[in-house]
Structures are given as structure tokens and as C-alpha cells.
Tab-separated table of C-alpha atoms and ligand atoms in Angstrom:
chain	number	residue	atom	x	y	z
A	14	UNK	CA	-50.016	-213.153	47.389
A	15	UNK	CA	-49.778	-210.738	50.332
A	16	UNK	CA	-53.224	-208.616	51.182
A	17	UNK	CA	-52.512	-204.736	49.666
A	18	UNK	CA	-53.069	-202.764	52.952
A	19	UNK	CA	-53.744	-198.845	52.804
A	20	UNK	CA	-51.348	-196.652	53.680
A	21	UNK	CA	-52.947	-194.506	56.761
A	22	UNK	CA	-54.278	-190.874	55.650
A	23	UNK	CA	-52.335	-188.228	56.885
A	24	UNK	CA	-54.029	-185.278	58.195
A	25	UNK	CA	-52.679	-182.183	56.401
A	26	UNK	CA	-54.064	-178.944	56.877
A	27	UNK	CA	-53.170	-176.641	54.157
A	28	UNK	CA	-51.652	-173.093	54.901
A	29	UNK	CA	-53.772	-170.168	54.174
A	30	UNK	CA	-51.622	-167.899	51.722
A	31	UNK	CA	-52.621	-164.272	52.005
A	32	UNK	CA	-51.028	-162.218	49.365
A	33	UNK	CA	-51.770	-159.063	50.978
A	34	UNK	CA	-48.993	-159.805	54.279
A	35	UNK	CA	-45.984	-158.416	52.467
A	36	UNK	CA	-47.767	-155.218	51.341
A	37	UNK	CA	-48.664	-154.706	55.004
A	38	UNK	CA	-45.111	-155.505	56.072
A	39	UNK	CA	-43.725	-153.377	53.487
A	40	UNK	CA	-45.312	-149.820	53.751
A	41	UNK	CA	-43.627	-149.517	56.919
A	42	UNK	CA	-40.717	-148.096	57.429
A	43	UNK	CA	-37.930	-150.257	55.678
A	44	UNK	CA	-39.966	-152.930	54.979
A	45	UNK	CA	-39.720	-152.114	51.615
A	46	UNK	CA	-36.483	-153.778	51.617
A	47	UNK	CA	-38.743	-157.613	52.087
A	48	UNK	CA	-38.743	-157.710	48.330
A	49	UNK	CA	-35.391	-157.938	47.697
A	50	UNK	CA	-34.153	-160.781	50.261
A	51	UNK	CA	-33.247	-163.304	48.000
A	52	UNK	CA	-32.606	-165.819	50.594
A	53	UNK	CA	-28.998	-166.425	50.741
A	54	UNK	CA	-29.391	-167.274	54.408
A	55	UNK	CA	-26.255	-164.669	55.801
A	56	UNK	CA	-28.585	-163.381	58.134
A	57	UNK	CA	-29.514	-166.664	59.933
A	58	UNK	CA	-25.604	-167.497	59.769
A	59	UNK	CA	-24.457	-164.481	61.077
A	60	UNK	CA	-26.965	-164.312	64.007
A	61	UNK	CA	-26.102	-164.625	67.395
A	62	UNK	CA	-29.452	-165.678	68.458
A	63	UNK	CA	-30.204	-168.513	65.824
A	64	UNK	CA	-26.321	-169.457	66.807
A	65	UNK	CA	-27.805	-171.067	70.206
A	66	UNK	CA	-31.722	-171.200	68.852
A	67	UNK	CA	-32.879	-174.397	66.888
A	68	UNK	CA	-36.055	-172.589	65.582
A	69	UNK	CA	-34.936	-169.244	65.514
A	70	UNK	CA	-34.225	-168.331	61.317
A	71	UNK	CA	-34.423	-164.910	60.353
A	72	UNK	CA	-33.801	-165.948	56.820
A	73	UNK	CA	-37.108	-168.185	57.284
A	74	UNK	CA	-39.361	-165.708	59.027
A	75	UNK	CA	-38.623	-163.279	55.908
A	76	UNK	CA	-39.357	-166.163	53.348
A	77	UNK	CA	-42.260	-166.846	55.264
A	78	UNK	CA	-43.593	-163.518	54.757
A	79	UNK	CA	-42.909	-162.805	51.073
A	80	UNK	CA	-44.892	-165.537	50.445
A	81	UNK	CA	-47.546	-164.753	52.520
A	82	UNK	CA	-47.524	-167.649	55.360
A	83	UNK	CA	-49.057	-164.970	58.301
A	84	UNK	CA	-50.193	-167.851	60.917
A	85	UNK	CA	-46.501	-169.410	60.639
A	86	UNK	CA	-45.276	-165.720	61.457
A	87	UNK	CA	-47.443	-163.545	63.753
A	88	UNK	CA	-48.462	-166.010	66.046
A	89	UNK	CA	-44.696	-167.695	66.583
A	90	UNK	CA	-42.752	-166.948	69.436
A	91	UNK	CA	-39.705	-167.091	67.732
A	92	UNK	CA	-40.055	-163.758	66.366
A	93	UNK	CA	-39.581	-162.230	69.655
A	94	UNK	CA	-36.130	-163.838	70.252
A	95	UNK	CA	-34.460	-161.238	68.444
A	96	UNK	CA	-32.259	-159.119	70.514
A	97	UNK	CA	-32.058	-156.154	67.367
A	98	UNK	CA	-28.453	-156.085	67.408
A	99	UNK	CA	-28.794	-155.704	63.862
A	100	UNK	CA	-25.757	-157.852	62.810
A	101	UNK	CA	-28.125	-159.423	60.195
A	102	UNK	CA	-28.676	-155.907	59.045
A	103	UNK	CA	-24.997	-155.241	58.435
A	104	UNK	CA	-23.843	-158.473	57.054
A	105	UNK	CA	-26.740	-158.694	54.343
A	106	UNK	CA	-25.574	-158.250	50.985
A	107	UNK	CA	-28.633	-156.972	49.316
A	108	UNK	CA	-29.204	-154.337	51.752
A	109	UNK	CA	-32.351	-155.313	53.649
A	110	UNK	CA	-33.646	-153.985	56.618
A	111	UNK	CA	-33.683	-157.395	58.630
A	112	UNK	CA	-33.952	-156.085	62.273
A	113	UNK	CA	-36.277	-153.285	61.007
A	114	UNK	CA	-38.523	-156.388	59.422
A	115	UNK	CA	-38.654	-158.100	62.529
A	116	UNK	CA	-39.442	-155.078	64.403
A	117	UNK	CA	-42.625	-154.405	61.893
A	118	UNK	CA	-43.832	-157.600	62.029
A	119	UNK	CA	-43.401	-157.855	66.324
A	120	UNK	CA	-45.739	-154.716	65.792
A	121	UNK	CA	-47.851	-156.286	63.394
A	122	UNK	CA	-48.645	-158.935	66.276
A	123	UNK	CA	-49.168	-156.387	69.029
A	124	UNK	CA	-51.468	-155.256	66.843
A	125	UNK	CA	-53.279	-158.709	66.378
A	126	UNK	CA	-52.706	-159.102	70.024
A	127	UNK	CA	-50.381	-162.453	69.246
A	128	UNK	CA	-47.817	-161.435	71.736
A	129	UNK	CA	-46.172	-163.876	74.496
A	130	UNK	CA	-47.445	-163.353	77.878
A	131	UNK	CA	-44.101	-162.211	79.657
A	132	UNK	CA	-44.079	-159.229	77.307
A	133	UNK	CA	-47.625	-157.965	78.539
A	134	UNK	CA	-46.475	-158.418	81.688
A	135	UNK	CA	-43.366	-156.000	81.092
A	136	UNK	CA	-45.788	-153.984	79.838
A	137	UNK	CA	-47.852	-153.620	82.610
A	138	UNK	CA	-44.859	-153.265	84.871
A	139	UNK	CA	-44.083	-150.294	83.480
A	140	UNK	CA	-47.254	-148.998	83.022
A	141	UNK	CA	-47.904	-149.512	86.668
A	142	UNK	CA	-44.267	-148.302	88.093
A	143	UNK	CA	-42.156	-147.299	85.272
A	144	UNK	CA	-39.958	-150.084	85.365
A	145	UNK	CA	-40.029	-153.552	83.844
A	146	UNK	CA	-39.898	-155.011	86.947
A	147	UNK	CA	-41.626	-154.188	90.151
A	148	UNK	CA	-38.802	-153.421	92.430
A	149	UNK	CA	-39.704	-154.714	95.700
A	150	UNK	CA	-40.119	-153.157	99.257
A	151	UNK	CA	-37.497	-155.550	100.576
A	152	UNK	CA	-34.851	-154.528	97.566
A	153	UNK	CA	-35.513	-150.733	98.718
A	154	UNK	CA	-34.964	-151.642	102.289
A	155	UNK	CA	-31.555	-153.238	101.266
A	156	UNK	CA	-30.173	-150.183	99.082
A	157	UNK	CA	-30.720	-147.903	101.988
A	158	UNK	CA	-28.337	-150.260	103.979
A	159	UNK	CA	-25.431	-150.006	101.757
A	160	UNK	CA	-26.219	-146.004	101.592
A	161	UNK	CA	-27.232	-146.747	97.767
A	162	UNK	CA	-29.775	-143.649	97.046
A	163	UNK	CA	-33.900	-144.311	96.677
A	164	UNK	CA	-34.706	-145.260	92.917
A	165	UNK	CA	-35.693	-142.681	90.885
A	166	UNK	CA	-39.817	-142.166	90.799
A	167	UNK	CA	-40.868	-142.174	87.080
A	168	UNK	CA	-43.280	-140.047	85.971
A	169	UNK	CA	-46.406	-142.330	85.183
A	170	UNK	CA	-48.215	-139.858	83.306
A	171	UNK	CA	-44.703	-139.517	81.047
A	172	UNK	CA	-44.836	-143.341	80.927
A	173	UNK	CA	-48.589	-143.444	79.898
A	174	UNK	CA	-48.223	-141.203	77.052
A	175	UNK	CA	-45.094	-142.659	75.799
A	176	UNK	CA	-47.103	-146.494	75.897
A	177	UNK	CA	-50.106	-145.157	73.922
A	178	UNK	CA	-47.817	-143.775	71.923
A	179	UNK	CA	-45.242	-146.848	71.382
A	180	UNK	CA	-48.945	-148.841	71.314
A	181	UNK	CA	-48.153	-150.412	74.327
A	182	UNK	CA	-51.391	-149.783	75.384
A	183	UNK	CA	-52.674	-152.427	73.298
A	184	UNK	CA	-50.405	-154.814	74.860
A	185	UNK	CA	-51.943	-153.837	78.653
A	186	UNK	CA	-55.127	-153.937	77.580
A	187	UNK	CA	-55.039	-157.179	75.470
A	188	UNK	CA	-53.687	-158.661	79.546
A	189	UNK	CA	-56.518	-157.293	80.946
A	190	UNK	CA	-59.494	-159.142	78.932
A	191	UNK	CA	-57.518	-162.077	79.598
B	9	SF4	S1	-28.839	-161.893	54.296
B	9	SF4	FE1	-30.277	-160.542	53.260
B	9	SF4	S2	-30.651	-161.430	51.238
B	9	SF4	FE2	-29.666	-162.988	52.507
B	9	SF4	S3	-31.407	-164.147	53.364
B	9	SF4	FE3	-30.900	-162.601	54.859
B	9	SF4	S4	-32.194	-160.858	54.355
B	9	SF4	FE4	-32.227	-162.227	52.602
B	10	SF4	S1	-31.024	-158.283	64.851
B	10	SF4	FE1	-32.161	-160.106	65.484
B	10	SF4	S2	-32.209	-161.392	63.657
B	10	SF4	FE2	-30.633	-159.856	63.337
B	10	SF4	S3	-28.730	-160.817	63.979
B	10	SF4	FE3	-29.508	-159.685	65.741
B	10	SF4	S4	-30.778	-161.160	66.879
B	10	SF4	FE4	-30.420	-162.022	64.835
């Protein structure tokens, strides 16, 4: 008779359930509407995004936080592929807020500082300039050749307020202690 061998231990980490994430999620604005997704996935199918994503589920990341699965849903980049053209929003038959659930729970990172490094960077960009991308010397040089008029200044101190405001501070400052 053949020797019984062991089957090799697998080494699963359980997920930390925190009851508490949905009540955070929903006493923002509309994301009272988390409690009454009842999954029927029209969201994920009618997203443009998830259409050319193969981890990208709205459906999933709202699952994921009625039940209270934070680490799969702060800390995932996925949740900043959404482009907010709120399709989801309209083609959901129950009426939830999807977009505006996304958009709490991107803050809801910022504020955990769990937010992908090019976005810090766009931060700073416009906390520095006022635009999201540092338009260079040589890119001025070439407008004035085609007669194409200097880009506007913005007003930093404008910009500044409107960041602390928007809590893109945290986002600047979370870069900085990096
Ligand atoms: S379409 Fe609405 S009810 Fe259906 S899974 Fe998406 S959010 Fe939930
Ligand atoms: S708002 Fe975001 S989740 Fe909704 S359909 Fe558009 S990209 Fe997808």
C-alpha cells in the first residue's frame, strides 16, 4: 500500500472585517445609498473602464465595502481607475450613488494617505504651478513661435486655498515625508 503523504499547508491569512467601514462610507454624502446595492453587477457591465480593466469591478469594490473588507479597498489601486463618468450611476436600478461611492472612498484613502504616487505628484504640480503638469521652458519658447499667447499665471495663493480645502494638502504633504 502506497505511503499517505500530507498535503502541503497553505498559508492563509485571514481578512480583518471591520464593521464600522460602511458607516464611515455612508455618512458622506450619498453614501447612504451603499446599503442598498444588491449586487446585480449593471454597474461593472455597463462601465467603460472595467470594459478594458481585468481588475477593475465597481460592483466588487462596493461588496467589498458593505462587508467591511477595508485593506482589499483603500489600499487598491484600482479604485483610482475610475474616470466618474457616472454611467454606473445612471444605469443602476436601485438608485445608488456608484461614482459618488468611489469618490468617498478615493477620499477615505487620501485621508489614510493610501494614494498612488502619480496622484501626489499631480498634486504637487499644481500646488507648485497651478497646473498638473509643469509646463516647460522649452514648450513656452515654442508657443511664442507660432504667435500662441504666454499661459495664463495661476494664482498660487487661489490654488493653495482651494488644495487645503479639496484636502489636497494631505496628499503634498504625505509626498513630502516620503
Ligand atoms: S448596478 Fe447598482 S445595485 Fe447593481 S451592483 Fe451596481 S451598485 Fe449594486
Ligand atoms: S463612474 Fe467610474 S465606475 Fe462608474 S461607469 Fe464610470 S468609470 Fe465606471
Amino acid at each position: 500500500m502506497a505511503e499517505k503523504t500530507e498535503a502541503p499547508k497553505k498559508d492563509v491569512t485571514p481578512l480583518k472585517l471591520d464593521p464600522s467601514f460602511k458607516y464611515e462610507v455612508m455618512k458622506e454624502h450619498d453614501g447612504e445609498t451603499l446599503k442598498i446595492c444588491f449586487q446585480c453587477g449593471s454597474c461593472t457591465s455597463s462601465c467603460p473602464t472595467a470594459r478594458f480593466s481585468d481588475s477593475y469591478r465597481p460592483r466588487t469594490i462596493l461588496r467589498l465595502s458593505q462587508l467591511g473588507i477595508r485593506e482589499k479597498v483603500l489600499p487598491s489601486p484600482t479604485l483610482w481607475l475610475c474616470t466618474a463618468c457616472f454611467t454606473c450611476t445612471d444605469r443602476c436600478p436601485q438608485g445608488v450613488e456608484v461614482a459618488s461611492i468611489l469618490r468617498v472612498l478615493r477620499n477615505l484613502a487620501v485621508n489614510k494617505g493610501q494614494v498612488p504616487e502619480v496622484f501626489t505628484m499631480l498634486a504637487s504640480n499644481i500646488y507648485e504651478t497651478g497646473y498638473a503638469y509643469k509646463i516647460s521652458e522649452l514648450r513656452q519658447r515654442k508657443r511664442a513661435e507660432l504667435g500662441l499667447p504666454p499661459l495664463p499665471k495661476a494664482s498660487l495663493d487661489k490654488v493653495d486655498k482651494l488644495l487645503e480645502l479639496a484636502g489636497g494638502s494631505k496628499l503634498i504633504k504625505s509626498k513630502e515625508t516620503q
